[in-house]
Tab-separated table of C-alpha atoms in Angstrom:
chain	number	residue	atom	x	y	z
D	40	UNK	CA	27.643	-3.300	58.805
D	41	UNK	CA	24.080	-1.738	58.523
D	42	UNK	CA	25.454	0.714	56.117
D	43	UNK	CA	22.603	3.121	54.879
D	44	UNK	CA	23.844	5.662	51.707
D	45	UNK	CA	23.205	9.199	52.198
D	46	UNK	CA	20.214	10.614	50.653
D	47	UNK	CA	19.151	13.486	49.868
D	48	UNK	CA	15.629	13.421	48.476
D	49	UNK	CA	13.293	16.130	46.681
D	50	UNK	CA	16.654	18.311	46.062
D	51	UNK	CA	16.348	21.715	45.818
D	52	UNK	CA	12.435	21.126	46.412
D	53	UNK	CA	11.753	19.100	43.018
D	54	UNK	CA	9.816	16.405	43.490
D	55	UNK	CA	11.839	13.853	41.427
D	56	UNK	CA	15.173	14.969	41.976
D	57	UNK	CA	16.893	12.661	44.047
D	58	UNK	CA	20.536	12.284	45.050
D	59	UNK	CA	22.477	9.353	46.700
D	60	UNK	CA	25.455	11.442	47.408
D	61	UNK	CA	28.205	9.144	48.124
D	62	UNK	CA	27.578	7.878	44.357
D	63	UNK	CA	27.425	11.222	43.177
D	64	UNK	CA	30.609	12.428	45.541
D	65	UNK	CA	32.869	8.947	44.295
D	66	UNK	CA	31.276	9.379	40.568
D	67	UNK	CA	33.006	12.773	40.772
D	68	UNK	CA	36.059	11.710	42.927
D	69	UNK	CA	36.607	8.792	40.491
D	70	UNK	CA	36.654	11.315	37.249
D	71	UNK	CA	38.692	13.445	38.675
D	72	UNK	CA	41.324	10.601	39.119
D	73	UNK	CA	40.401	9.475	35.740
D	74	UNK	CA	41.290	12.974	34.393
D	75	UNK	CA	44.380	13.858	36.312
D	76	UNK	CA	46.023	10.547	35.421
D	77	UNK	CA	44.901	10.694	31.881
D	78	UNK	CA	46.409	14.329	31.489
D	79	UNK	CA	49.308	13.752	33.446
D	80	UNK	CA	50.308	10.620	31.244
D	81	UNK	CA	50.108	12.620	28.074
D	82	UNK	CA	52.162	15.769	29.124
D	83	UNK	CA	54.955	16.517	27.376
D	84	UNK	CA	54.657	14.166	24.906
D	85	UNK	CA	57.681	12.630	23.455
D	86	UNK	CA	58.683	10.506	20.491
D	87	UNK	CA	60.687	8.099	22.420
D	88	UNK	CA	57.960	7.447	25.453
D	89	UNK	CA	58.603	8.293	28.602
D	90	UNK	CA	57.518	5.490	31.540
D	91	UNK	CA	53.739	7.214	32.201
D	92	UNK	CA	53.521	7.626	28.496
D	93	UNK	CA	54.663	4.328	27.349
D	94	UNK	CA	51.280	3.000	29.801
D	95	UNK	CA	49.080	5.410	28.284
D	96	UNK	CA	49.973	4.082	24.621
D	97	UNK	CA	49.729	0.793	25.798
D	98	UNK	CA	46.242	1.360	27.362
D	99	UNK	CA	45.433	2.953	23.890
D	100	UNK	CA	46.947	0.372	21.947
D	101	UNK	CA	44.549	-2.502	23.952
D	102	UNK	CA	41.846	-0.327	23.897
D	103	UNK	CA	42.415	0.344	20.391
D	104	UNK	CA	42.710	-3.928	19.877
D	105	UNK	CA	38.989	-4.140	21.608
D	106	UNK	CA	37.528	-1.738	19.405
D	107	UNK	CA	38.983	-2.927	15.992
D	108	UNK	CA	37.639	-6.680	16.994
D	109	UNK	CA	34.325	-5.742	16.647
D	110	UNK	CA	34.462	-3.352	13.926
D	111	UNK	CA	36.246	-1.886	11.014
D	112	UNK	CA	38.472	0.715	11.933
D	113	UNK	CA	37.417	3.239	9.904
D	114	UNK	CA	34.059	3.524	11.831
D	115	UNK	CA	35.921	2.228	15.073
D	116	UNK	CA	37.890	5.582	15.137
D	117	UNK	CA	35.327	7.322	16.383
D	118	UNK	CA	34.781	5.302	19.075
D	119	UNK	CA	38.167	5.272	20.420
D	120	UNK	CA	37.463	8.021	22.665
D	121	UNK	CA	34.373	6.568	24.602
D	122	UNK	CA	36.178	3.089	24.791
D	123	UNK	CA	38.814	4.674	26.027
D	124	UNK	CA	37.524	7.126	29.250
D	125	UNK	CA	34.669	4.053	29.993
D	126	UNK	CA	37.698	1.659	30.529
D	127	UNK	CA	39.220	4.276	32.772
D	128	UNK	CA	36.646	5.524	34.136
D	129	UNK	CA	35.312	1.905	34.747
D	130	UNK	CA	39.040	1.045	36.128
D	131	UNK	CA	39.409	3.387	38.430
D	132	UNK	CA	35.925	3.245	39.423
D	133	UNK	CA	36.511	-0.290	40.322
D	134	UNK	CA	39.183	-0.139	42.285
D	135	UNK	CA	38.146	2.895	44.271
D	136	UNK	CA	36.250	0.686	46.441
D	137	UNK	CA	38.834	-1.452	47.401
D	138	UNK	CA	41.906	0.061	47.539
D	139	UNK	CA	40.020	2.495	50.169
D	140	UNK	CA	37.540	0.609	52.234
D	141	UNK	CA	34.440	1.819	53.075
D	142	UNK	CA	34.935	5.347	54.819
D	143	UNK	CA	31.709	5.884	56.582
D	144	UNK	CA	30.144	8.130	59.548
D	145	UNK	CA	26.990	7.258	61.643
D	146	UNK	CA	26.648	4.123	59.474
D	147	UNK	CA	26.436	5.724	56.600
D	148	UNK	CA	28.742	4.322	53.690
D	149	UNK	CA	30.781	7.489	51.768
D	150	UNK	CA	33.117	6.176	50.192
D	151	UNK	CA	32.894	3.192	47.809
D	152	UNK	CA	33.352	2.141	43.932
D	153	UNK	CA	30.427	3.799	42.425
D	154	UNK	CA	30.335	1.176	40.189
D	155	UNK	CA	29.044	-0.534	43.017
D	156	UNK	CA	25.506	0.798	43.162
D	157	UNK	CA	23.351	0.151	40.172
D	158	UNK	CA	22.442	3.608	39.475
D	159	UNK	CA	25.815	4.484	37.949
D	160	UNK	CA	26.010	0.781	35.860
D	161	UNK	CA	22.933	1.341	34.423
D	162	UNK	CA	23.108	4.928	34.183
D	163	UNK	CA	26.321	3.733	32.115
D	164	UNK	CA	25.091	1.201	29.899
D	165	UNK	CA	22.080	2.963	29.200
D	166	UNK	CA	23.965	5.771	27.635
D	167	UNK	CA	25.823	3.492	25.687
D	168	UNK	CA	23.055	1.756	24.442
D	169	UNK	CA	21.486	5.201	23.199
D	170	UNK	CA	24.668	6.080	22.283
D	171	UNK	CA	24.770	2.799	19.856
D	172	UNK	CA	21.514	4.016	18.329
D	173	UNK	CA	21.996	7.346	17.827
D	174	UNK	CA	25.435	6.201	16.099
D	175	UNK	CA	23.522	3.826	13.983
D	176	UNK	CA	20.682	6.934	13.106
D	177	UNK	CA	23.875	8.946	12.488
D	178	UNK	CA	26.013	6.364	9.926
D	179	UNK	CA	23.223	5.071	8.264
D	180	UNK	CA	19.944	7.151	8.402
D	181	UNK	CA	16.456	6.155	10.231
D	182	UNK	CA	15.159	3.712	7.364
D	183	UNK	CA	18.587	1.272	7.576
D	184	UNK	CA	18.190	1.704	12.139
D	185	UNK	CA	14.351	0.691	11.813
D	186	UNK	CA	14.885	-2.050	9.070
D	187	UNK	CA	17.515	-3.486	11.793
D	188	UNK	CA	14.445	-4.220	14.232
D	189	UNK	CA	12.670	-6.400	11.435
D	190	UNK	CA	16.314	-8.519	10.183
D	191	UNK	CA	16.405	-11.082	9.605
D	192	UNK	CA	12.526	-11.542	10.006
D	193	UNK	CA	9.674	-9.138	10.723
D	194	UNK	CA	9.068	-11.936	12.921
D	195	UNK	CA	12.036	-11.153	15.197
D	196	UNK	CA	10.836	-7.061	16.019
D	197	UNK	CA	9.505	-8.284	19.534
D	198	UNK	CA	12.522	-10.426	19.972
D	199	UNK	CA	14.587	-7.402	19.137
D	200	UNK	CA	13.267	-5.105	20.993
D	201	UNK	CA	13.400	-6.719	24.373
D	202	UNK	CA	17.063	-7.637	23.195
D	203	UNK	CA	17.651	-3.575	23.442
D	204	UNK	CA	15.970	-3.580	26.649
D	205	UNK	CA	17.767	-6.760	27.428
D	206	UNK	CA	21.934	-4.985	26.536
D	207	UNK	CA	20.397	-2.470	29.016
D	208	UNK	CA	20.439	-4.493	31.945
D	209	UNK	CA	22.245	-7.031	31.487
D	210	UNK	CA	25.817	-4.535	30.687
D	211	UNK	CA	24.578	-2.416	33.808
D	212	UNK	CA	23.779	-5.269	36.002
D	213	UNK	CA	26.823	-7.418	35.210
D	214	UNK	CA	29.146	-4.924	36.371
D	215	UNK	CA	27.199	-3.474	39.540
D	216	UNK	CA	26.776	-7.593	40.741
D	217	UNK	CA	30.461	-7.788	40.462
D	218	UNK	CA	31.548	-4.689	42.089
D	219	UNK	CA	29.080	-4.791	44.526
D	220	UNK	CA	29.238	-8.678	45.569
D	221	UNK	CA	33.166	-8.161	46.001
D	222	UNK	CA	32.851	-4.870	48.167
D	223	UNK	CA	30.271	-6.682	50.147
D	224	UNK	CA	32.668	-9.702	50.668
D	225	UNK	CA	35.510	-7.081	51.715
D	226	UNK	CA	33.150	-5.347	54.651
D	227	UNK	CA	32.070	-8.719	55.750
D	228	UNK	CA	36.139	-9.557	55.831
D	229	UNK	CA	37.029	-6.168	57.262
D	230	UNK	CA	34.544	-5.251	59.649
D	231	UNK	CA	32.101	-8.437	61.246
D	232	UNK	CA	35.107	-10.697	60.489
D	233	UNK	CA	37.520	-8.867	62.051
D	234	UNK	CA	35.556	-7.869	64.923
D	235	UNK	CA	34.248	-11.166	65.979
D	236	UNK	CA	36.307	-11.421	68.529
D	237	UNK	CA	39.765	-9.206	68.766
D	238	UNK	CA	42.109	-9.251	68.599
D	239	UNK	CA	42.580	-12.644	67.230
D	240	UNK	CA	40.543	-12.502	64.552
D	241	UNK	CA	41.785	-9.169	63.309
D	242	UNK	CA	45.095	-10.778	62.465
D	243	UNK	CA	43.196	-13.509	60.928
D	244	UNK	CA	40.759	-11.710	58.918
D	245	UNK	CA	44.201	-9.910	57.318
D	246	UNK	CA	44.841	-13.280	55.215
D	247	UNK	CA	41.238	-13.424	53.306
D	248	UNK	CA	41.548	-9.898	53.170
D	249	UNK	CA	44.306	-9.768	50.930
D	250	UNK	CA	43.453	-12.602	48.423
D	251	UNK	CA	39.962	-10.951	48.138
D	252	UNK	CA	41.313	-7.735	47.449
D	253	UNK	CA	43.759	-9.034	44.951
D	254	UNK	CA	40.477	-10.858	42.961
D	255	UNK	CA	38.809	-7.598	43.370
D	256	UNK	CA	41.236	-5.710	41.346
D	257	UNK	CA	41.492	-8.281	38.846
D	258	UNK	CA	37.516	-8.382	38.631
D	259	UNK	CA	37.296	-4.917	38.290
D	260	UNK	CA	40.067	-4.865	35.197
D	261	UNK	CA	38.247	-7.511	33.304
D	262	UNK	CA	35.048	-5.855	34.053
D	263	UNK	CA	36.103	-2.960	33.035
D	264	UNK	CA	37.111	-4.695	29.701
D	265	UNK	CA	34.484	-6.660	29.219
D	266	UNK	CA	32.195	-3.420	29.474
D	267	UNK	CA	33.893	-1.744	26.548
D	268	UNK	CA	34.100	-5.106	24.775
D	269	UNK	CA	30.142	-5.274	25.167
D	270	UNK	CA	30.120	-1.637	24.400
D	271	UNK	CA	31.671	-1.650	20.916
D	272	UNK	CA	29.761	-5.241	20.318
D	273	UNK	CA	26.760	-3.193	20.729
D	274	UNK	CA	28.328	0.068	18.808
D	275	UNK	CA	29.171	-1.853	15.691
D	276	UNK	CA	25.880	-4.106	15.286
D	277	UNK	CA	23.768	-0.569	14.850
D	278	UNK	CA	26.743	1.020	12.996
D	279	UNK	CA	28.184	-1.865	10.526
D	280	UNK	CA	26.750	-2.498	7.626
D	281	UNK	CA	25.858	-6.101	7.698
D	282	UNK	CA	25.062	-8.350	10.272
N	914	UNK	CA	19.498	-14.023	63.159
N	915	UNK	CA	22.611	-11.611	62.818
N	916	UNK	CA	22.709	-13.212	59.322
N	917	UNK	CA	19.232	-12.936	58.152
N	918	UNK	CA	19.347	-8.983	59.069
N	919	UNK	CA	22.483	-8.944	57.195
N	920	UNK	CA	20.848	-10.676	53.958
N	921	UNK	CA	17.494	-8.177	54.755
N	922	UNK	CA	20.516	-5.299	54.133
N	923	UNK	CA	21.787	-6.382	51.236
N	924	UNK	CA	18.579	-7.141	49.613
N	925	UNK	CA	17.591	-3.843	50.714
N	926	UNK	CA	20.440	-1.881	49.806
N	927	UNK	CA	20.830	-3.425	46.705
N	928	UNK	CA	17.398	-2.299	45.772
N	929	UNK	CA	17.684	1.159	45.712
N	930	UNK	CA	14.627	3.045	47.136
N	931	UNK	CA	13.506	4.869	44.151
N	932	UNK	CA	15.546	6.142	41.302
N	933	UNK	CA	17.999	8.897	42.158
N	934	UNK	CA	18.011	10.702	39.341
N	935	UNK	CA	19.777	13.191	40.505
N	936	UNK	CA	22.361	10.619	41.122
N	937	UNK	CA	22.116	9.800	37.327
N	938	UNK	CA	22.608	13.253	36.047
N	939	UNK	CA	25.453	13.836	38.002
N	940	UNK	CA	26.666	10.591	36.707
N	941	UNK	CA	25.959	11.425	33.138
N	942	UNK	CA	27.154	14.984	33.398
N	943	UNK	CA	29.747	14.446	34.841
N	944	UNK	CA	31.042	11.281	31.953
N	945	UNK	CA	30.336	13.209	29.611
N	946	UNK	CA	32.505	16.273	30.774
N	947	UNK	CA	35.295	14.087	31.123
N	948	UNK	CA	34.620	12.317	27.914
N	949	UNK	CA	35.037	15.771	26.628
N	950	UNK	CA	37.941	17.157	28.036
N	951	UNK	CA	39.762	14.019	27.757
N	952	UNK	CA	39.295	13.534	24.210
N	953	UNK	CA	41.061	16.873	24.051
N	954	UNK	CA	43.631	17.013	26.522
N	955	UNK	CA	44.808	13.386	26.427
N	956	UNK	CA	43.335	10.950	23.660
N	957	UNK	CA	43.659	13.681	21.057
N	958	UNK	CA	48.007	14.333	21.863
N	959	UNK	CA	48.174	10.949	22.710
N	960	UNK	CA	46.463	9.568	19.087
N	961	UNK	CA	48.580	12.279	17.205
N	962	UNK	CA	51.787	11.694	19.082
N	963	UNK	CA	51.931	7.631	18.249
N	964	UNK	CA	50.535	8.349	14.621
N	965	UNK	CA	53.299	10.996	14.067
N	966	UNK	CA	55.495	7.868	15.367
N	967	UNK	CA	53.939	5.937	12.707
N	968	UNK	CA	54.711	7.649	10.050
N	969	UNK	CA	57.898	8.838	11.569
N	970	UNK	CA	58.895	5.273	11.490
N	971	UNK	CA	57.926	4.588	8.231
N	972	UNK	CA	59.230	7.334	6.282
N	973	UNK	CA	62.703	6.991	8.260
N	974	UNK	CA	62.298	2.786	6.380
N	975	UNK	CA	61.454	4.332	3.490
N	976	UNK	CA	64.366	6.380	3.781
N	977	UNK	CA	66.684	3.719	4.635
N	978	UNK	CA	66.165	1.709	2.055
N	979	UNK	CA	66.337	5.077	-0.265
N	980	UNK	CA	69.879	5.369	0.916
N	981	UNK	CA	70.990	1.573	0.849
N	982	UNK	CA	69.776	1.664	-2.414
N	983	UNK	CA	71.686	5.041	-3.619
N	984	UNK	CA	74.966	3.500	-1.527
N	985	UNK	CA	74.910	0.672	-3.998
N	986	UNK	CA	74.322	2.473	-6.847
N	987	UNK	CA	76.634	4.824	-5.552
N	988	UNK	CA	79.292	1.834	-4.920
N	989	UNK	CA	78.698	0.223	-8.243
N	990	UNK	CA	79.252	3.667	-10.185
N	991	UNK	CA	82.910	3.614	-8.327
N	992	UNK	CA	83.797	0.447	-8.949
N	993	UNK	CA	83.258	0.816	-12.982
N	994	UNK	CA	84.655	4.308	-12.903
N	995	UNK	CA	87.620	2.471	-11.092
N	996	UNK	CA	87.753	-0.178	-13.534
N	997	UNK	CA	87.110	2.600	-16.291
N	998	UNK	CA	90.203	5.280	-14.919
N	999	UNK	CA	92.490	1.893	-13.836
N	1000	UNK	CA	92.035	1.123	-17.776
N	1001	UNK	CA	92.997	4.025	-19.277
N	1002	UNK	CA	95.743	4.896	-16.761
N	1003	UNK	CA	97.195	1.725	-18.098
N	1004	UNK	CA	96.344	3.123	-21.948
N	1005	UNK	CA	98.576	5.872	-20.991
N	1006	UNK	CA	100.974	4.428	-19.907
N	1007	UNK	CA	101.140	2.788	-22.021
N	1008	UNK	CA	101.345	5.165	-24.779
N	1009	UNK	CA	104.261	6.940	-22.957
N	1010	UNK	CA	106.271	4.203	-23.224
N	1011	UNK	CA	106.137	4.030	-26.973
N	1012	UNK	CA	106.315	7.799	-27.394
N	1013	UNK	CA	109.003	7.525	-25.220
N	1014	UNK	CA	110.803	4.752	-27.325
N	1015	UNK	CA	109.414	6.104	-30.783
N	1016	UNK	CA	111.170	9.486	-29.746
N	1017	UNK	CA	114.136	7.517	-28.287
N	1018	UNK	CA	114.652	5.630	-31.869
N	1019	UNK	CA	114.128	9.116	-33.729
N	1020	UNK	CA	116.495	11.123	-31.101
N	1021	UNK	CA	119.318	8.300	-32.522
N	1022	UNK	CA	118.421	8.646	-35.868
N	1023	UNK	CA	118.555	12.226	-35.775
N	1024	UNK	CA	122.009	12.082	-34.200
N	1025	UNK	CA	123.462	9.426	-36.353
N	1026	UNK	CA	122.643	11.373	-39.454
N	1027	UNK	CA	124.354	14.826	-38.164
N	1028	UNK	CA	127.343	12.505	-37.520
N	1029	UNK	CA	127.485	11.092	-40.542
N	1030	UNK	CA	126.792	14.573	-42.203
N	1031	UNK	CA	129.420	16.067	-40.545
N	1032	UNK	CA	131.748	13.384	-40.815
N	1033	UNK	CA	131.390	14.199	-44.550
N	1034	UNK	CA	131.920	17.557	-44.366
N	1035	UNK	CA	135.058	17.171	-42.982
N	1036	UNK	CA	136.358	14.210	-45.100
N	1037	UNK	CA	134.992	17.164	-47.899
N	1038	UNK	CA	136.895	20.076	-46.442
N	1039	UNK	CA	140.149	17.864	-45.890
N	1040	UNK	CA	140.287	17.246	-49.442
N	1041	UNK	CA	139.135	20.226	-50.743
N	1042	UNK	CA	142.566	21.800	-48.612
N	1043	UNK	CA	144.783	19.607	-49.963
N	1044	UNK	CA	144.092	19.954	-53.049
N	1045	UNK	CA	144.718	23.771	-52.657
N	1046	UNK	CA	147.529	22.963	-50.563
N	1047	UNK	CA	148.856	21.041	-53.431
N	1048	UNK	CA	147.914	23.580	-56.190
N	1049	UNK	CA	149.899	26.487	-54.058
N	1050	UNK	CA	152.578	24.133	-53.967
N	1051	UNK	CA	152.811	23.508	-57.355
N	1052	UNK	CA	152.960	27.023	-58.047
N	1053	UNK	CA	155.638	27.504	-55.688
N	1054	UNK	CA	157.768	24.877	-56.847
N	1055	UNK	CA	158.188	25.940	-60.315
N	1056	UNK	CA	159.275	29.628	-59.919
N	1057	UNK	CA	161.606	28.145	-56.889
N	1058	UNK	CA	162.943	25.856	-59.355
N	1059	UNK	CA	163.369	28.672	-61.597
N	1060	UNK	CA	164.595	30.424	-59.798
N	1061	UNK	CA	167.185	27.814	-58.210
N	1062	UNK	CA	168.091	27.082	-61.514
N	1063	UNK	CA	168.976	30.488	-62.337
N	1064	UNK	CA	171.287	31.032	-59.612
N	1065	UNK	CA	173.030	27.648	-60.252
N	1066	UNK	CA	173.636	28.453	-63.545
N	1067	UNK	CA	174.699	32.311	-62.613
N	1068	UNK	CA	177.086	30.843	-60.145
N	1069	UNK	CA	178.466	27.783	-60.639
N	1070	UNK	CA	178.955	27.345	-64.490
N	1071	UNK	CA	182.653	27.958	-65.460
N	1072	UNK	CA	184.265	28.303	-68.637
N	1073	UNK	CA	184.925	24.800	-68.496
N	1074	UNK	CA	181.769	23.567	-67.807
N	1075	UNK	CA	180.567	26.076	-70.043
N	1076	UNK	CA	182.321	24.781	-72.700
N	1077	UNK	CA	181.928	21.160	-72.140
N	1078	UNK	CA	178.313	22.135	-72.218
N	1079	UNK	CA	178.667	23.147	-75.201
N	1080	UNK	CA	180.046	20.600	-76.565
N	1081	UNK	CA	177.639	18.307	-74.902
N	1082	UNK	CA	175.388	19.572	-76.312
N	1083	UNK	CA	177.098	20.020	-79.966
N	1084	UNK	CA	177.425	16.113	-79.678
N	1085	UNK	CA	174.111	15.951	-79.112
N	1086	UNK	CA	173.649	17.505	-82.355
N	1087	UNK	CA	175.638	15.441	-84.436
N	1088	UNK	CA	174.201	12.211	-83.723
């Protein structure tokens, strides 16, 4: 259970250059999935839909739903795009960790949902948050993004501000505590559950097992929608007009 | 006490010794590679695919109800031209038939008058022969008589009838 992650610190001999390679090796594992899927679903693209293709519409289509709730669609085009690879990236992401359970050597965890350590969440959210405000720079020029810190009182620019800071955390945190808690939950099943005491409690464990990894799946879909959900929220208060 | 090591693991692995930024380049590198060739090799087909659909689908309704509305057009220009050619089929028809009986009433006309023209002619000619006929005859007749006479009186008059001719006729006289 004492899983440690594998570091590799002062890379390369920079000072600040740090890896945790099992995120980085599962951050690239999971977009590799990401992109094989994605491109596999949109070969040979039809008219009348093939099975694969018929899911990729529909994942479009949703995707498509989310972003034109929180914004016009003529500025929610653009977005389409990021909504779209964050959800499955997210997705896949998610269930990475528990469809394979923690593959480790010497105690030290390799495989898991890299959405399960906070670097990745927050490495996530933080670009969308910049992303959000260089959008908002982009649509509407510095003077209407700097006015937006001072609405609807000049009052409100601490309030604001700590509200950026705030999205920050709060979209990176909210999916790494949900990831994480329910890959924690399936090692405590798996391994000092089953382990206990064999072989009895082996077979037991298999029960929780199941139902836990069936409400990890489902946790990591709606996570993975509520993250682009919160993303375009964020997208279309710098980008609309009014708020 | 196996628990409270396990909770000191969590907390600590949840943590996070230091920022791995390496960690969070790869991470952000790495998105925003597949961000990019995703947008191109599946969101981009994929977008263009369903909006060809789109309007696909609605040109092939506008279409449809282009056609529907040129089949009834099409439909009510047949019917009237029916009507129209069941109409004057019946005009000419109609026509023939008086022609027919206009030509029929002239054809006996026609005839009747060359019959009764010819019936004159001959009732003409007829006449017109006998009275030749009758005029030859005439002629005839005479110089026959004449001629009979003549040889009746060569022949047959005697001395006495010759005389009691005479005196027939010398009686005659004296009255």
């Amino acid at each position: 259970m004492n899983h440690e992650s594998p570091m590799w610190n002062d890379a390369f001999g920079i000072e600040w250059l740090d890896f945790n390679l099992s995120t980085s090796l599962m951050t690239i594992i999971s977009s590799i999935i990401v992109f094989i899927i994605c491109v596999m679903g949109s070969r040979r693209l039809q008219q009348r839909p093939g099975k694969f293709q018929n899911v990729m519409e529909m994942i479009v289509d949703f995707v498509k739903g989310v972003v034109g709730g929180s914004m016009d669609w003529k500025t929610g085009k653009h977005f389409l795009p990021l909504g779209l690879t964050l959800f499955m990236y997210i997705l896949v992401s998610n269930m990475l960790g528990v469809v394979v359970m923690g593959v480790s050597s010497d105690h030290t965890l390799w495989w898991k949902s890299p959405t399960s350590d906070a670097v990745t969440t927050l490495t996530l959210s933080l670009m969308v948050v910049l992303l959000s405000h260089f959008a908002g720079i982009r649509m509407h020029g510095m003077k209407h993004y700097l006015k937006g810190y001072v609405k609807p009182i000049p009052f409100m620019l601490p309030l604001n501000l700590i509200e950026e800071v705030a999205n920050v955390l709060t979209l990176g945190l909210r999916l790494f505590g949900n990831i994480f808690a329910g890959e924690i939950l399936l090692s405590l099943i798996g391994e000092s559950l089953a382990f206990s005491a064999p072989p009895y409690t082996t077979i037991l464990a298999v029960i929780p097992m199941v139902a836990w990894q069936a409400f990890s799946l489902f946790i990591g879909a709606i996570q993975a929608y509520i993250f682009i959900v919160l993303t375009m929220v964020y997208m279309s208060h710098k980008v609309s007009k009014d708020h | 006490m196996k628990g409270v090591e396990l909770l000191q693991t969590l907390i600590i692995g949840a943590a996070i010794g230091g920022t791995p930024v390496g960690s969070m380049l790869v991470q952000i590198i790495s998105f925003i590679i597949l961000l990019a060739l995703l947008g191109k090799f599946a969101w981009k087909p994929l977008m263009k695919v369903m909006q060809d659909r789109q309007e696909f689908i609605s040109s092939e309704i506008d279409a449809a109800e282009q056609s529907r509305k040129d089949a009834e057009a099409a439909a009510k220009t047949a019917a009237e031209e029916l009507k129209k050619t069941r109409a004057e089929a019946h005009a000419i028809i109609e026509e023939a038939r008086k022609a027919g009986q206009q030509q029929e009433e002239q054809i006996i006309a026609i005839a009747r008058r060359e019959a009764e023209r010819l019936k004159d002619a001959a009732v003409e000619d007829i006449a017109n022969e006998k009275e030749k006929a009758m005029q030859a005859l005439q002629a005839q007749v005479a110089s026959l008589s004449v001629q009979i006479a003549s040889k009746i009186i060569e022949k047959e008059i005697t001395s006495d009838d010759q005389d009691k001719l005479i005196s027939d006729y010398v009686k005659e006289l004296e009255r």
